[in-house]
PDB file of C-alpha atoms in Angstrom:
ATOM      1  CA  MET A   1      90.940  75.617  41.534  1.00  0.00           C
ATOM      2  CA  PRO A   2      90.377  74.922  45.273  1.00  0.00           C
ATOM      3  CA  ALA A   3      92.510  76.409  47.647  1.00  0.00           C
ATOM      4  CA  GLU A   4      93.160  75.323  51.360  1.00  0.00           C
ATOM      5  CA  VAL A   5      94.668  77.412  54.243  1.00  0.00           C
ATOM      6  CA  ARG A   6      95.621  75.698  57.592  1.00  0.00           C
ATOM      7  CA  ILE A   7      96.306  77.832  60.482  1.00  0.00           C
ATOM      8  CA  ASP A   8      98.496  76.447  63.332  1.00  0.00           C
ATOM      9  CA  THR A   9      97.248  78.275  66.496  1.00  0.00           C
ATOM     10  CA  GLY A  10     100.493  76.859  68.144  1.00  0.00           C
ATOM     11  CA  LYS A  11     102.825  78.329  65.780  1.00  0.00           C
ATOM     12  CA  ILE A  12     101.228  81.360  65.736  1.00  0.00           C
ATOM     13  CA  ALA A  13     101.501  81.795  69.655  1.00  0.00           C
ATOM     14  CA  ARG A  14     105.314  80.781  69.677  1.00  0.00           C
ATOM     15  CA  ALA A  15     105.768  83.409  67.214  1.00  0.00           C
ATOM     16  CA  LEU A  16     104.218  86.188  69.358  1.00  0.00           C
ATOM     17  CA  ARG A  17     106.211  85.045  72.474  1.00  0.00           C
ATOM     18  CA  LEU A  18     109.736  85.281  70.993  1.00  0.00           C
ATOM     19  CA  ARG A  19     112.204  87.368  72.498  1.00  0.00           C
ATOM     20  CA  GLY A  20     112.673  90.177  70.270  1.00  0.00           C
ATOM     21  CA  GLY A  21     109.324  89.892  68.706  1.00  0.00           C
ATOM     22  CA  ARG A  22     106.472  92.364  68.084  1.00  0.00           C
ATOM     23  CA  THR A  23     104.731  91.442  71.626  1.00  0.00           C
ATOM     24  CA  TYR A  24     108.269  91.359  73.727  1.00  0.00           C
ATOM     25  CA  ARG A  25     108.899  94.854  72.220  1.00  0.00           C
ATOM     26  CA  LYS A  26     105.689  96.257  73.083  1.00  0.00           C
ATOM     27  CA  LEU A  27     105.794  94.705  76.564  1.00  0.00           C
ATOM     28  CA  ALA A  28     109.147  95.873  77.284  1.00  0.00           C
ATOM     29  CA  GLU A  29     108.335  99.381  76.202  1.00  0.00           C
ATOM     30  CA  ARG A  30     105.294  99.569  78.309  1.00  0.00           C
ATOM     31  CA  THR A  31     107.332  97.842  81.143  1.00  0.00           C
ATOM     32  CA  ARG A  32     110.024 100.514  80.987  1.00  0.00           C
ATOM     33  CA  ARG A  33     107.357 103.216  81.010  1.00  0.00           C
ATOM     34  CA  THR A  34     105.903 102.292  83.906  1.00  0.00           C
ATOM     35  CA  ALA A  35     109.163 101.898  85.658  1.00  0.00           C
ATOM     36  CA  ALA A  36     110.169 105.378  84.764  1.00  0.00           C
ATOM     37  CA  ILE A  37     106.695 106.402  86.110  1.00  0.00           C
ATOM     38  CA  ALA A  38     107.395 104.689  89.626  1.00  0.00           C
ATOM     39  CA  GLU A  39     110.930 106.363  89.641  1.00  0.00           C
ATOM     40  CA  ARG A  40     109.129 109.784  89.451  1.00  0.00           C
ATOM     41  CA  GLU A  41     106.583 108.699  92.068  1.00  0.00           C
ATOM     42  CA  ALA A  42     108.842 106.995  94.444  1.00  0.00           C
ATOM     43  CA  PRO A  43     109.899 109.195  97.550  1.00  0.00           C
ATOM     44  CA  GLY A  44     113.698 110.406  98.262  1.00  0.00           C
ATOM     45  CA  SER A  45     116.170 108.129  96.832  1.00  0.00           C
ATOM     46  CA  MET A  46     114.224 104.964  96.458  1.00  0.00           C
ATOM     47  CA  GLY A  47     113.638 105.767  92.694  1.00  0.00           C
ATOM     48  CA  ARG A  48     117.180 104.823  92.240  1.00  0.00           C
ATOM     49  CA  TYR A  49     116.339 101.299  93.335  1.00  0.00           C
ATOM     50  CA  ILE A  50     113.910 100.381  90.880  1.00  0.00           C
ATOM     51  CA  ALA A  51     114.722  97.927  88.051  1.00  0.00           C
ATOM     52  CA  TRP A  52     112.661  96.111  85.459  1.00  0.00           C
ATOM     53  CA  LYS A  53     112.832  93.118  83.329  1.00  0.00           C
ATOM     54  CA  ILE A  54     110.870  90.875  80.864  1.00  0.00           C
ATOM     55  CA  GLU A  55     110.655  87.003  81.862  1.00  0.00           C
ATOM     56  CA  ASP A  56     108.692  84.076  81.064  1.00  0.00           C
ATOM     57  CA  GLY A  57     105.758  83.526  83.179  1.00  0.00           C
ATOM     58  CA  PRO A  58     102.969  80.715  83.546  1.00  0.00           C
ATOM     59  CA  ARG A  59     100.896  82.189  80.812  1.00  0.00           C
ATOM     60  CA  GLY A  60     103.608  83.643  78.538  1.00  0.00           C
ATOM     61  CA  LEU A  61     105.534  87.007  78.754  1.00  0.00           C
ATOM     62  CA  GLN A  62     105.199  89.144  81.793  1.00  0.00           C
ATOM     63  CA  GLY A  63     106.841  92.545  82.447  1.00  0.00           C
ATOM     64  CA  VAL A  64     108.446  92.653  86.243  1.00  0.00           C
ATOM     65  CA  ILE A  65     108.872  95.945  88.071  1.00  0.00           C
ATOM     66  CA  ILE A  66     111.454  95.501  91.182  1.00  0.00           C
ATOM     67  CA  CYS A  67     112.254  97.908  93.877  1.00  0.00           C
ATOM     68  CA  ASP A  68     115.157  96.633  96.063  1.00  0.00           C
ATOM     69  CA  HIS A  69     115.370  99.476  98.637  1.00  0.00           C
ATOM     70  CA  PRO A  70     115.528  98.345 102.214  1.00  0.00           C
ATOM     71  CA  ALA A  71     112.796 100.137 103.410  1.00  0.00           C
ATOM     72  CA  VAL A  72     110.165  99.647 100.378  1.00  0.00           C
ATOM     73  CA  ARG A  73     107.802  97.495 102.609  1.00  0.00           C
ATOM     74  CA  PHE A  74     107.547 100.165 105.128  1.00  0.00           C
ATOM     75  CA  VAL A  75     106.509 102.754 102.514  1.00  0.00           C
ATOM     76  CA  LEU A  76     104.079 100.549 100.784  1.00  0.00           C
ATOM     77  CA  ASP A  77     102.326  99.403 103.589  1.00  0.00           C
ATOM     78  CA  GLY A  78     102.977 102.318 106.192  1.00  0.00           C
ATOM     79  CA  THR A  79     103.933 101.909 109.695  1.00  0.00           C
ATOM     80  CA  ARG A  80     102.272 102.086 113.111  1.00  0.00           C
ATOM     81  CA  PRO A  81     103.586 104.515 115.634  1.00  0.00           C
ATOM     82  CA  HIS A  82     106.217 102.822 117.561  1.00  0.00           C
ATOM     83  CA  ILE A  83     109.191 103.842 119.972  1.00  0.00           C
ATOM     84  CA  ILE A  84     112.654 104.120 118.757  1.00  0.00           C
ATOM     85  CA  ARG A  85     115.233 102.956 121.247  1.00  0.00           C
ATOM     86  CA  PRO A  86     119.350 103.509 120.491  1.00  0.00           C
ATOM     87  CA  ARG A  87     121.037 100.476 119.382  1.00  0.00           C
ATOM     88  CA  ARG A  88     124.739 100.940 120.439  1.00  0.00           C
ATOM     89  CA  ALA A  89     124.603 104.321 122.377  1.00  0.00           C
ATOM     90  CA  SER A  90     122.990 104.930 125.491  1.00  0.00           C
ATOM     91  CA  VAL A  91     121.010 108.000 124.441  1.00  0.00           C
ATOM     92  CA  LEU A  92     119.601 109.360 121.020  1.00  0.00           C
ATOM     93  CA  ARG A  93     120.881 112.473 119.586  1.00  0.00           C
ATOM     94  CA  PHE A  94     118.504 115.028 117.658  1.00  0.00           C
ATOM     95  CA  GLU A  95     118.645 118.608 116.125  1.00  0.00           C
ATOM     96  CA  VAL A  96     115.335 120.409 116.994  1.00  0.00           C
ATOM     97  CA  ARG A  97     115.264 123.859 115.971  1.00  0.00           C
ATOM     98  CA  GLY A  98     118.864 124.134 115.695  1.00  0.00           C
ATOM     99  CA  ARG A  99     119.432 123.030 119.297  1.00  0.00           C
ATOM    100  CA  VAL A 100     120.761 119.650 120.133  1.00  0.00           C
ATOM    101  CA  VAL A 101     118.576 117.232 122.044  1.00  0.00           C
ATOM    102  CA  TYR A 102     119.336 114.157 123.840  1.00  0.00           C
ATOM    103  CA  ALA A 103     116.805 111.457 124.428  1.00  0.00           C
ATOM    104  CA  ALA A 104     116.759 107.723 125.824  1.00  0.00           C
ATOM    105  CA  TYR A 105     114.143 106.846 123.297  1.00  0.00           C
ATOM    106  CA  ALA A 106     111.792 108.477 120.866  1.00  0.00           C
ATOM    107  CA  ARG A 107     107.875 108.265 120.111  1.00  0.00           C
ATOM    108  CA  HIS A 108     107.623 107.805 116.297  1.00  0.00           C
ATOM    109  CA  PRO A 109     104.141 108.813 115.230  1.00  0.00           C
ATOM    110  CA  GLY A 110     104.083 106.292 112.478  1.00  0.00           C
ATOM    111  CA  THR A 111     103.878 107.145 108.516  1.00  0.00           C
ATOM    112  CA  ARG A 112     101.075 106.832 105.986  1.00  0.00           C
ATOM    113  CA  ALA A 113     101.312 103.941 103.290  1.00  0.00           C
ATOM    114  CA  ASN A 114     102.588 105.529  99.755  1.00  0.00           C
ATOM    115  CA  ASP A 115     101.719 102.625  96.962  1.00  0.00           C
ATOM    116  CA  PHE A 116     103.728 104.455  94.554  1.00  0.00           C
ATOM    117  CA  LEU A 117     103.970 101.395  92.610  1.00  0.00           C
ATOM    118  CA  GLY A 118     100.249 100.805  92.477  1.00  0.00           C
ATOM    119  CA  ARG A 119      99.977 104.497  91.378  1.00  0.00           C
ATOM    120  CA  ALA A 120     102.827 103.687  88.529  1.00  0.00           C
ATOM    121  CA  LEU A 121     101.167 100.549  87.277  1.00  0.00           C
ATOM    122  CA  ARG A 122      97.565 102.438  86.945  1.00  0.00           C
ATOM    123  CA  MET A 123      99.057 105.665  85.122  1.00  0.00           C
ATOM    124  CA  GLY A 124     101.531 103.491  83.042  1.00  0.00           C
ATOM    125  CA  ARG A 125      98.539 101.312  81.289  1.00  0.00           C
TER     126      ARG A 125
END
């Protein structure tokens, strides 16, 4: 008795990309785990600004991790040494070793880059 099996690769691919399907659940689990690592690795309160989502991309589903903290670019890329000047007042006020110090400007030494999102991506694999 002859038997015939036809495999429709288009239907298989669509079934794998369905929301709520196995591929979607695995991708969501991995993205959530990577976002949790990014929250731990983020400096200061920046971890509270991290969110994640699954969206359709050009090649199927993709996990996206977002950090919408206003200073995230400065943390990821670092900063060069620069001068800080007051915006509204005529002087800056600092506390140094328990004493209040006033200055017309301050020289910021810059900051090193902290690629916490890249580290989280490598650790979340």
